[in-house]
Amino acid sequence: MDAVLITNVLAATVVAGTPLLLVALGELVCERSGVLNLGQEGMMLMGAVIGFIAATATGSLAMGVLAAMLGGVLMAMLFALMAITLAANQYAAGLALTIFGIGLSSFVGSGFVGQSIDGFDKIAIPLLSDIPVIGQVLFNQDLLVYASLLIFVLVFCFLKYSRGGLILRAVGESPEAANANGLRVLPVRYMAVAFGGAMAGLAGAYLSLAYTPMWTENMTAGRGWIALALVVFATWKPERVLLGAYLFGAASILHLVLQGLGWNSSTELLAMLPYVVTIIVLVLLSWNPARTRLNTPLSIGQPYRPSK
Amino acid sequence: MLSLERRAVDSRAMQWASPLLALILTIITGMGIFLALGKDPVEGLTFFFLTPLSDKHGWAELGLKMAPLLLCAAGLTICYRAKLWNIGAEGHFLMGALWASAAALQFSDQSGPWVLPLVLIAGMVAGAAWALLAGVLKTQFHCNEILTTIMLNYIALNLLLYAVHGPLKDPYGFGFPQSEMFAAAALLPKLIPDTRLHIGLLFGLLAAVAVGVLFARTFIGFQLKVLGQDERAAAFAGFPAKRLTLLAFILAGGLAGLAGASEVTGPLGQLVPQVSPGYGYTAIIVVFLGRMQAVGIVLAAALLALTFMGGEMLQIAMALPKAITGLFQGLLLFYLLTCDAFIHYRIRIRRAPKAVAGEA
């Protein structure tokens, strides 16, 4: 492979990994607070459709992105109402959110199928984009790719260095102890879930406004679920989410690369690759359950009710 | 301030009232949606719930759509009772449809009475094997079954698409991605003449009864229940957790595979890409709505089968998007889970407590 091809593949990897990075960062924060939200796919779909409709209606991509994030937050609040306030089973509530999101998004978007829109353009950052290979891969991308990297840095610093991050982690590890120390568990969890919703909405908007600027039913194609696997892969660490998102991004464009190299395999078989890769990665990671358990937020999946 | 208070004993009344309440809330929301779209809500609900069942043909179609839902839901019930979150019924179903079709096409020049059973068995084995894969990943490699079954659903769909575009494609099909029509020996007998209803519905009803019996009368059912309620208790009692887990996955896969096989050998008579309108996912709602009980599942399957028909009806009669089916199904599940909270909790109204000094 020559340098141009490598550069193109890497740049496409970053693009394919960006929605995964966004939604997985949101889920990471959510899970660190002790809440497992399996509704990522549903929230992403709602973000994608709302973002597309808002951008089409207002003619402004920024409005599309805002509306998508808001839509994600609203969906997340439905989940939070069930899983946090009503202490429903988090698995069931998350599944409900995804099933609802699939139905609602295709209902809302039914009049917009097949339309397209002028999506986000690539913006080359002066000087930086002139660096060989890396410049084109990282500094000649669209605005949302830059935003995703910024969000990554913010989440990383928030969890590692801020008081808020400490509170979030305390709530996720031991809500009882956090409560005893005067922290309010439920509001913290609400905020974490809301952040997850905003990120899923943004990831959805990335798909419908930048990746393929149009709306089609179920266009997330399981990325919400892959992101959930990604958080396990990352053992709840943001830096490993970044790495994992681009690895999974690479897996999802692998079929394009293989076809480019003259592999004459069926498109359907190649389209299976990202899902197969996800399973293989899960196997490799979960092999030793003790290692996974070491990093899992302790209270994950368990509803919490303040005793008072 | 409203607050939730844990009930000392779960409310049995709420256990059964919750699905009804959820249905009522869904209908109310549905009326709101019709109003928002500028349609007459009463007319809309009539088209959704009543018109599909206005003649014999409609009832037959209801039974036709209940069959795969019942089979998938019966299998999922086995898993969910053991707290195995198998989301893979859609994938099991698709693999069942795929391999039953492969078998049916293989025997296309045969007319013996053994053809149909073989075709159905091929579907069941394929579904069971696909589910077993997720089971083994869980028991041997500790992989979360939700993620693996979802991934396997996507893989199964792509395999099916590959087959109808490739090896199983009808060479005389004018380029359409679909298989040849099956021979008569590979088709399920009709239950009611002049309709599409076939004996697959009996498979579904039998499966629901069998699952009811499994949990009410058998030791394996008891072991599965204990495994779901308290994994440690099951371990102390010496129950073979791994084997039970694999068994639950095999049964769920086999039943969903049979559903897929019945679909291609029943109403379709060939393999097409749109063999499932999401039966495997809708079956999840059926299980929750049906309270994981045989009778409940039959009723819930009937209701959700009706949502598929109602959606089509609204599309034709009121020019609404067909996606309204999925919307109603999602709403129903949402309201159900919300109402279910009141099985364990009651609402209490009380004054806001004083803020604790030094609260962060």
XYZ file of C-alpha atoms in Angstrom:
668
model
C 0.000 0.000 0.000
C 1.253 3.461 -0.767
C 1.211 6.425 1.558
C -1.852 8.025 -0.012
C -3.909 4.887 0.477
C -2.734 4.489 4.073
C -3.601 8.113 4.781
C -7.036 7.692 3.265
C -7.728 4.512 5.232
C -6.634 6.117 8.488
C -8.726 9.210 7.830
C -11.751 7.013 7.071
C -11.054 5.076 10.269
C -11.247 8.260 12.323
C -14.513 9.186 10.624
C -15.997 5.724 11.202
C -14.784 5.702 14.787
C -16.160 9.129 15.697
C -19.820 8.152 16.290
C -18.620 5.172 18.317
C -16.330 7.408 20.349
C -19.137 9.842 21.117
C -21.758 7.328 22.135
C -19.260 5.211 24.084
C -17.974 8.226 26.049
C -21.569 9.000 27.018
C -22.213 5.440 28.088
C -18.926 5.362 29.965
C -19.929 8.333 32.119
C -23.365 6.797 32.589
C -21.957 3.443 33.667
C -19.406 5.075 35.947
C -22.387 6.458 37.878
C -23.670 2.900 38.263
C -26.345 2.982 35.576
C -26.287 0.613 32.626
C -28.305 2.107 29.787
C -28.892 -0.377 26.982
C -30.910 2.244 25.118
C -27.935 3.743 23.244
C -29.105 2.426 19.884
C -32.554 3.959 20.371
C -31.190 7.321 21.516
C -28.728 7.386 18.623
C -31.495 6.731 16.120
C -33.584 9.519 17.604
C -30.589 11.839 17.462
C -30.003 10.925 13.841
C -33.572 11.544 12.750
C -34.200 14.675 14.829
C -30.871 16.139 13.791
C -31.650 15.518 10.162
C -35.165 16.961 10.355
C -34.069 20.029 12.328
C -31.185 20.706 9.988
C -33.455 20.330 6.960
C -36.141 22.553 8.453
C -33.863 25.356 9.662
C -31.158 25.010 7.058
C -28.645 25.111 9.869
C -26.416 22.201 10.749
C -25.777 23.693 14.170
C -29.501 23.649 14.918
C -29.583 20.048 13.756
C -26.834 19.084 16.155
C -28.456 20.932 19.050
C -31.843 19.370 18.378
C -30.274 15.916 18.139
C -28.566 16.323 21.499
C -31.764 17.605 23.047
C -33.658 14.664 21.597
C -31.091 12.280 23.053
C -31.450 13.913 26.456
C -35.243 13.673 26.347
C -35.035 9.980 25.459
C -32.507 9.477 28.251
C -34.878 11.130 30.698
C -37.558 8.566 29.858
C -35.048 5.887 30.712
C -33.994 7.673 33.892
C -37.584 7.991 35.005
C -38.008 4.234 34.753
C -34.602 3.011 35.804
C -33.741 5.590 38.459
C -36.948 7.023 39.874
C -39.122 3.943 39.463
C -36.192 1.579 40.092
C -37.193 -0.620 37.168
C -34.874 -3.315 35.884
C -32.172 -1.432 33.964
C -31.828 -4.124 31.335
C -35.524 -4.086 30.549
C -35.771 -0.299 30.636
C -32.819 0.085 28.280
C -34.218 -2.459 25.864
C -37.541 -0.646 25.991
C -35.764 2.587 25.126
C -34.120 0.996 22.099
C -37.312 -0.665 20.843
C -39.191 2.599 21.373
C -36.442 4.595 19.673
C -36.429 2.321 16.623
C -40.196 2.663 16.273
C -40.411 6.379 16.996
C -37.471 7.318 14.769
C -38.794 5.466 11.745
C -42.247 6.939 12.382
C -41.003 10.500 12.704
C -38.577 10.132 9.822
C -40.862 8.330 7.390
C -41.393 11.471 5.319
C -37.681 12.181 5.079
C -36.383 8.865 3.749
C -34.333 9.339 0.607
C -33.775 13.065 1.090
C -30.263 14.293 1.450
C -28.660 17.368 2.868
C -25.374 19.258 2.574
C -23.571 17.819 5.553
C -20.545 18.978 7.489
C -17.586 19.804 5.294
C -14.031 18.980 6.094
C -12.111 21.870 7.585
C -8.352 21.764 7.278
C -6.651 23.304 10.277
C -3.881 25.574 8.966
C -0.335 24.343 9.488
C -1.328 21.230 11.457
C -2.994 19.715 8.410
C 0.280 20.029 6.523
C 1.991 17.455 8.727
C 2.528 14.350 6.600
C -0.076 11.583 7.122
C -1.175 12.709 10.619
C -2.193 16.104 9.298
C -4.620 14.635 6.827
C -5.845 11.970 9.271
C -6.489 14.175 12.295
C -6.502 17.796 11.140
C -8.458 17.679 7.922
C -11.760 16.479 9.291
C -15.198 17.901 9.896
C -16.137 19.999 12.890
C -17.783 17.139 14.773
C -14.610 15.055 14.674
C -12.794 17.921 16.382
C -15.683 18.222 18.823
C -15.453 14.516 19.635
C -11.757 14.846 20.429
C -12.431 17.879 22.608
C -15.190 15.999 24.432
C -12.813 13.105 24.962
C -10.273 15.410 26.622
C -12.973 16.984 28.783
C -14.375 13.615 29.904
C -10.881 12.326 30.598
C -9.997 15.340 32.739
C -13.400 15.400 34.422
C -13.131 11.800 35.567
C -9.508 11.956 36.519
C -8.956 15.365 38.012
C -12.228 17.027 38.990
C -14.302 16.933 42.133
C -17.340 16.203 40.002
C -15.620 13.144 38.579
C -14.838 11.949 42.061
C -18.478 12.339 43.057
C -19.582 10.482 39.937
C -17.255 7.593 40.619
C -18.194 7.455 44.305
C -21.864 7.207 43.350
C -21.093 4.430 40.919
C -18.899 2.418 43.231
C -21.003 2.650 46.363
C -24.196 4.665 46.353
C -24.747 3.813 50.016
C -21.413 5.252 51.061
C -21.899 8.264 48.795
C -25.296 8.891 50.327
C -23.892 8.561 53.828
C -21.383 11.238 52.921
C -24.137 13.622 51.918
C -23.924 13.146 48.170
C -27.235 12.950 46.410
C -27.108 9.753 44.399
C -30.169 10.100 42.218
C -29.488 13.617 40.840
C -25.928 12.589 40.004
C -27.217 9.528 38.164
C -29.800 11.630 36.358
C -27.075 13.968 35.114
C -24.885 11.060 34.025
C -27.749 9.479 32.105
C -28.582 12.846 30.528
C -24.983 13.256 29.410
C -25.129 9.781 27.888
C -28.272 10.801 26.029
C -26.710 13.993 24.705
C -23.678 12.085 23.458
C -25.813 9.387 21.817
C -27.885 12.117 20.166
C -24.723 13.808 18.931
C -23.406 10.491 17.630
C -26.672 9.992 15.776
C -26.420 13.486 14.307
C -22.907 12.667 13.191
C -24.297 9.792 11.148
C -27.136 11.734 9.534
C -25.330 15.065 9.087
C -21.724 14.148 8.401
C -21.051 10.450 7.827
C -23.830 9.882 5.279
C -25.829 13.136 5.129
C -29.284 11.580 4.893
C -31.812 9.639 6.938
C -32.620 5.971 6.485
C -34.408 3.676 8.900
C -32.122 1.950 11.378
C -29.138 3.783 9.958
C -27.157 3.285 13.170
C -26.875 -0.414 12.207
C -26.001 -1.600 15.679
C -23.395 1.063 16.492
C -25.155 1.745 19.796
C -24.668 -1.875 20.751
C -21.095 -1.958 19.541
C -20.465 1.067 21.762
C -21.703 -0.903 24.754
C -19.196 -3.625 23.924
C -16.608 -0.907 23.510
C -17.080 0.289 27.092
C -16.418 -3.254 28.297
C -13.408 -3.380 25.999
C -12.171 -0.135 27.514
C -12.619 -1.458 31.044
C -14.373 1.836 31.828
C -11.345 3.974 30.991
C -11.791 6.912 28.573
C -8.358 6.621 26.978
C -9.095 3.032 26.041
C -12.482 4.110 24.677
C -10.629 6.398 22.270
C -8.342 3.600 21.174
C -11.190 1.112 20.931
C -13.450 3.435 18.954
C -10.834 3.800 16.238
C -10.094 0.066 16.271
C -13.789 -0.666 15.817
C -13.947 2.115 13.250
C -11.189 0.368 11.350
C -13.109 -2.916 11.553
C -16.182 -1.257 10.125
C -14.356 0.076 7.073
C -12.315 -3.084 6.674
C -14.689 -4.330 4.007
C -14.072 -1.203 1.941
C -10.339 -1.706 2.256
C -10.568 -5.376 1.334
C -12.702 -4.568 -1.682
C -10.221 -1.869 -2.627
C -7.480 -4.465 -2.506
C -9.384 -6.585 -4.976
C -11.048 -9.035 -2.628
C -14.056 -10.193 -4.573
C -16.113 -11.356 -1.668
C -19.825 -10.719 -1.310
C -20.740 -7.354 0.190
C -23.111 -9.027 2.638
C -20.398 -11.291 4.016
C -17.999 -8.372 4.364
C -20.689 -6.303 6.070
C -20.721 -8.896 8.856
C -17.150 -8.088 9.798
C -17.678 -5.394 12.453
C -20.119 -7.636 14.326
C -17.807 -10.627 14.110
C -14.931 -8.463 15.313
C -17.055 -7.268 18.234
C -17.754 -10.839 19.321
C -14.117 -11.852 18.985
C -13.030 -8.864 21.027
C -15.621 -9.671 23.687
C -14.327 -13.230 23.862
C -10.719 -12.135 24.210
C -11.624 -9.629 26.919
C -14.106 -11.629 28.912
C -11.994 -14.766 28.936
C -10.737 -13.944 32.393
C -13.781 -12.740 34.334
C -11.739 -11.666 37.334
C -9.907 -9.066 35.277
C -13.100 -7.531 33.947
C -14.702 -7.487 37.353
C -11.746 -5.596 38.774
C -12.670 -2.468 36.831
C -16.446 -2.728 36.650
C -18.246 -0.022 38.617
C -19.444 -1.993 41.606
C -23.051 -0.895 41.717
C -23.682 -1.151 37.989
C -27.105 -2.365 36.989
C -28.519 -2.166 40.499
C -31.228 0.360 41.218
C -30.636 2.479 44.277
C -33.256 3.807 46.645
C -32.225 6.198 49.358
C -33.256 4.640 52.633
C -34.964 7.837 53.789
C -43.582 15.512 47.476
C -44.297 12.169 45.907
C -42.163 9.314 46.966
C -42.018 5.599 46.318
C -42.252 3.215 49.179
C -41.330 -0.437 48.913
C -44.298 -2.698 49.500
C -43.813 -5.405 52.108
C -45.318 -7.900 49.659
C -45.435 -7.505 45.896
C -48.895 -6.614 44.698
C -50.470 -9.561 42.911
C -53.306 -7.408 41.650
C -50.830 -4.990 40.067
C -49.017 -7.922 38.470
C -52.019 -8.471 36.225
C -53.446 -4.958 36.203
C -50.183 -3.524 34.911
C -50.454 -4.897 31.337
C -54.042 -3.658 31.076
C -53.090 -0.261 32.430
C -50.192 -0.137 29.977
C -52.537 -0.940 27.098
C -54.964 1.784 28.167
C -52.161 4.333 28.447
C -50.865 3.286 25.020
C -54.315 3.775 23.532
C -54.652 7.206 25.132
C -51.235 8.208 23.815
C -52.213 6.764 20.440
C -55.267 9.004 20.376
C -53.031 11.939 21.139
C -50.788 10.990 18.226
C -53.769 10.782 15.864
C -54.952 14.202 17.036
C -51.487 15.661 16.580
C -51.426 14.322 13.027
C -54.830 15.884 12.371
C -56.597 12.528 12.081
C -59.778 11.442 13.783
C -58.587 9.423 16.808
C -61.666 7.219 17.025
C -61.432 6.391 13.356
C -57.723 5.715 13.746
C -58.196 3.346 16.665
C -61.009 1.577 14.830
C -58.749 0.993 11.863
C -55.957 -0.136 14.148
C -57.776 -2.512 16.484
C -61.135 -3.439 14.970
C -61.080 -3.307 11.172
C -58.291 -5.921 10.861
C -60.572 -8.434 12.613
C -63.802 -7.698 10.762
C -63.895 -10.966 8.809
C -62.689 -14.572 8.771
C -59.727 -13.586 6.656
C -58.621 -11.088 9.292
C -58.782 -13.618 12.112
C -56.772 -16.067 10.033
C -54.125 -13.400 9.448
C -54.052 -12.732 13.200
C -53.344 -16.407 13.839
C -50.742 -16.337 11.111
C -48.833 -13.510 12.786
C -49.322 -14.958 16.269
C -47.549 -18.196 15.338
C -43.979 -16.856 15.064
C -44.498 -14.474 18.003
C -45.665 -17.335 20.216
C -42.809 -19.618 19.258
C -40.170 -16.938 19.792
C -41.782 -15.720 23.017
C -42.096 -19.225 24.465
C -38.386 -19.757 23.941
C -37.413 -16.365 25.328
C -39.554 -17.037 28.404
C -37.336 -20.001 29.255
C -34.280 -17.765 29.082
C -35.761 -14.763 30.882
C -37.101 -16.862 33.739
C -33.523 -17.977 34.283
C -32.413 -14.304 33.946
C -30.559 -15.022 30.724
C -31.038 -11.892 28.652
C -31.225 -13.508 25.242
C -32.111 -10.784 22.708
C -31.313 -13.133 19.855
C -34.709 -14.524 18.871
C -34.558 -12.511 15.654
C -31.257 -14.130 14.729
C -32.408 -17.625 15.707
C -35.521 -17.018 13.601
C -33.544 -15.875 10.555
C -31.142 -18.798 10.757
C -34.104 -21.173 11.067
C -35.697 -19.630 7.994
C -32.404 -19.759 6.086
C -31.580 -23.414 6.744
C -35.161 -24.613 6.396
C -35.143 -22.935 3.000
C -31.855 -24.552 2.074
C -33.311 -27.935 3.022
C -36.571 -27.299 1.177
C -34.687 -26.357 -1.995
C -32.453 -29.401 -1.620
C -35.519 -31.673 -1.644
C -37.390 -29.725 -4.310
C -37.818 -32.808 -6.536
C -38.973 -35.048 -3.675
C -42.573 -35.573 -2.645
C -42.348 -37.967 0.327
C -44.105 -37.213 3.598
C -40.703 -36.983 5.271
C -39.742 -33.800 3.414
C -41.652 -31.311 5.554
C -40.502 -32.743 8.928
C -36.916 -32.702 7.703
C -37.251 -29.102 6.566
C -38.710 -28.040 9.923
C -36.029 -29.944 11.811
C -33.359 -28.224 9.734
C -34.794 -24.888 10.853
C -34.956 -25.912 14.489
C -31.422 -27.262 14.516
C -30.105 -24.126 12.828
C -31.888 -21.860 15.313
C -30.729 -23.963 18.247
C -27.134 -23.999 17.009
C -27.150 -20.227 16.538
C -28.473 -19.753 20.074
C -26.064 -22.321 21.462
C -23.229 -20.200 20.120
C -24.299 -17.346 22.376
C -24.805 -19.838 25.208
C -21.298 -21.216 24.892
C -19.860 -17.706 24.650
C -21.585 -16.995 27.936
C -20.775 -20.165 29.852
C -17.222 -20.720 28.592
C -16.024 -17.205 27.858
C -18.211 -15.116 30.179
C -19.395 -12.898 27.320
C -22.427 -10.778 28.036
C -25.273 -12.519 26.246
C -27.080 -9.278 25.387
C -24.165 -8.064 23.295
C -23.366 -11.412 21.684
C -26.967 -12.193 20.737
C -27.427 -8.717 19.245
C -24.242 -9.105 17.190
C -25.376 -12.578 16.130
C -28.688 -11.058 14.984
C -26.846 -8.713 12.636
C -24.601 -11.520 11.422
C -27.605 -13.803 10.799
C -29.326 -11.064 8.805
C -26.253 -10.593 6.632
C -25.919 -14.348 6.116
C -29.542 -14.469 5.004
C -29.033 -11.531 2.648
C -25.936 -13.243 1.282
C -27.919 -16.435 0.665
C -30.800 -14.763 -1.186
C -28.375 -12.737 -3.282
C -26.110 -15.730 -3.854
C -26.370 -19.468 -3.392
C -30.134 -19.666 -2.806
C -31.125 -17.072 -5.387
C -33.746 -18.098 -7.923
C -31.921 -18.063 -11.299
C -35.231 -17.357 -13.030
C -36.330 -14.722 -10.513
C -35.770 -11.710 -12.802
C -32.870 -10.695 -10.588
C -34.974 -10.390 -7.442
C -33.105 -11.480 -4.311
C -35.352 -14.412 -3.401
C -35.312 -18.182 -3.612
C -37.374 -20.420 -5.879
C -40.829 -21.340 -4.630
C -40.733 -24.532 -2.547
C -42.281 -27.783 -3.743
C -45.679 -28.728 -2.304
C -44.140 -31.455 -0.131
C -42.197 -28.799 1.768
C -45.201 -26.621 2.591
C -47.094 -26.579 5.883
C -50.711 -27.776 5.691
C -53.421 -25.120 5.996
C -55.457 -24.878 9.152
C -58.429 -23.114 7.569
C -59.053 -23.486 3.825
C -59.124 -20.302 1.685
C -56.911 -18.480 4.176
C -53.172 -18.352 4.710
C -53.442 -19.736 8.258
C -51.301 -22.860 8.594
C -50.580 -25.309 11.379
C -47.697 -23.187 12.601
C -50.213 -21.602 14.969
C -50.624 -25.003 16.631
C -46.847 -25.215 17.067
C -46.980 -21.850 18.792
C -49.849 -22.746 21.104
C -48.196 -26.070 21.931
C -44.941 -24.286 22.710
C -46.708 -21.903 25.087
C -48.363 -24.830 26.884
C -45.097 -26.774 26.980
C -43.276 -23.858 28.564
C -46.089 -23.496 31.089
C -45.750 -27.172 31.992
C -41.966 -26.950 32.068
C -42.042 -24.367 34.833
C -45.091 -25.624 36.707
C -44.375 -29.328 36.738
C -40.787 -30.273 35.973
C -37.573 -30.301 37.966
C -35.641 -28.687 35.131
C -38.127 -25.829 35.131
C -37.689 -25.486 38.884
C -33.913 -25.446 38.532
C -34.107 -22.767 35.840
C -36.343 -20.639 38.033
C -33.990 -20.916 40.999
C -31.051 -20.082 38.750
C -32.850 -16.904 37.736
C -33.929 -15.898 41.205
C -30.758 -16.624 43.113
C -27.672 -17.854 41.344
C -25.918 -18.627 44.622
C -28.805 -20.717 45.890
C -28.699 -22.694 42.661
C -24.978 -23.249 43.151
C -25.439 -24.373 46.755
C -28.151 -26.779 45.660
C -25.693 -28.242 43.182
C -27.694 -27.360 40.094
C -25.592 -27.571 36.924
C -25.770 -23.869 36.055
C -23.769 -24.136 32.843
C -25.788 -27.014 31.468
C -29.065 -25.322 32.398
C -27.919 -22.142 30.669
C -27.024 -24.007 27.501
C -30.319 -25.888 27.611
C -32.283 -22.628 27.895
C -30.452 -21.191 24.897
C -30.955 -24.376 22.840
C -34.680 -24.470 23.581
C -35.096 -20.770 22.812
C -33.142 -21.138 19.585
C -34.951 -24.285 18.520
C -38.364 -22.708 19.009
C -37.430 -19.480 17.232
C -35.810 -21.545 14.483
C -39.046 -23.463 14.082
C -40.820 -20.105 13.810
C -38.509 -19.127 10.972
C -38.989 -22.496 9.270
C -42.772 -22.198 9.610
C -42.712 -18.760 8.079
C -40.897 -19.836 4.902
C -42.830 -23.101 4.564
C -46.113 -21.427 5.485
C -47.302 -18.075 4.147
C -44.185 -17.297 2.084
C -43.351 -20.586 0.361
C -39.893 -19.252 -0.429
C -37.044 -17.359 1.212
C -37.210 -13.577 0.886
C -35.050 -10.891 2.531
C -38.014 -9.489 4.491
C -38.896 -12.831 6.057
C -39.303 -11.180 9.469
C -40.899 -7.808 10.232
C -39.058 -7.963 13.562
C -40.885 -10.913 15.133
C -37.862 -11.750 17.260
C -37.733 -8.288 18.811
C -41.486 -7.988 19.236
C -41.440 -11.348 21.031
C -39.461 -9.664 23.814
C -42.449 -7.398 24.431
C -44.761 -10.404 24.276
C -42.809 -12.099 27.054
C -42.890 -9.087 29.368
C -46.499 -8.254 28.604
C -47.515 -11.890 29.052
C -45.935 -12.025 32.506
C -43.854 -15.047 31.421
C -46.971 -17.224 31.807
C -48.480 -19.463 29.131
C -51.905 -17.807 29.058
C -50.422 -14.340 29.282
C -48.099 -14.992 26.379
C -50.942 -16.184 24.163
C -52.955 -13.050 24.914
C -49.948 -10.779 24.476
C -49.009 -12.469 21.203
C -52.522 -11.869 19.924
C -52.333 -8.191 20.856
C -48.940 -7.656 19.254
C -49.921 -9.623 16.171
C -52.773 -7.155 15.933
C -50.347 -4.218 16.048
C -48.658 -5.527 12.896
C -52.021 -5.772 11.132
C -53.252 -2.459 12.499
C -50.126 -0.716 11.267
C -50.679 -2.065 7.761
C -54.329 -1.056 7.939
C -53.487 2.525 8.925
C -50.960 2.692 6.123
C -53.619 1.750 3.588
C -56.651 3.504 5.036
C -55.216 6.691 6.518
C -51.921 7.046 4.664
C -49.947 6.894 7.900
C -46.415 5.496 7.931
C -46.264 1.775 8.648
C -43.719 2.544 11.359
C -46.651 3.344 13.644
C -46.592 -0.388 14.494
C -43.146 -0.091 16.029
C -44.128 3.114 17.767
C -47.147 1.494 19.450
C -45.103 -1.566 20.394
C -42.425 0.585 21.980
C -44.967 2.694 23.850
C -46.632 -0.432 25.168
C -43.376 -1.783 26.563
C -42.521 1.593 28.054
C -45.825 1.945 29.863
C -45.659 -1.659 30.978
C -42.314 -1.193 32.696
C -43.507 2.025 34.276
C -46.674 0.380 35.582
C -44.660 -2.624 36.730
C -42.840 -0.395 39.191
C -46.036 -0.307 41.197
C -45.911 -4.056 41.680
C -43.047 -3.458 44.092
C -43.686 0.108 45.169
C -46.559 2.283 46.219
C -46.771 6.033 45.919
C -46.784 8.014 49.127
C -47.364 11.722 49.382
C -45.373 13.411 52.072
C -43.808 16.699 52.946
C -40.385 17.455 51.621
C -37.791 16.501 54.221
C -35.634 19.261 55.623
C -32.360 19.677 53.835
C -29.542 17.962 55.644
C -26.956 20.414 56.860
C -23.675 20.260 54.989
C -25.169 18.613 51.959
C -22.915 18.823 48.918
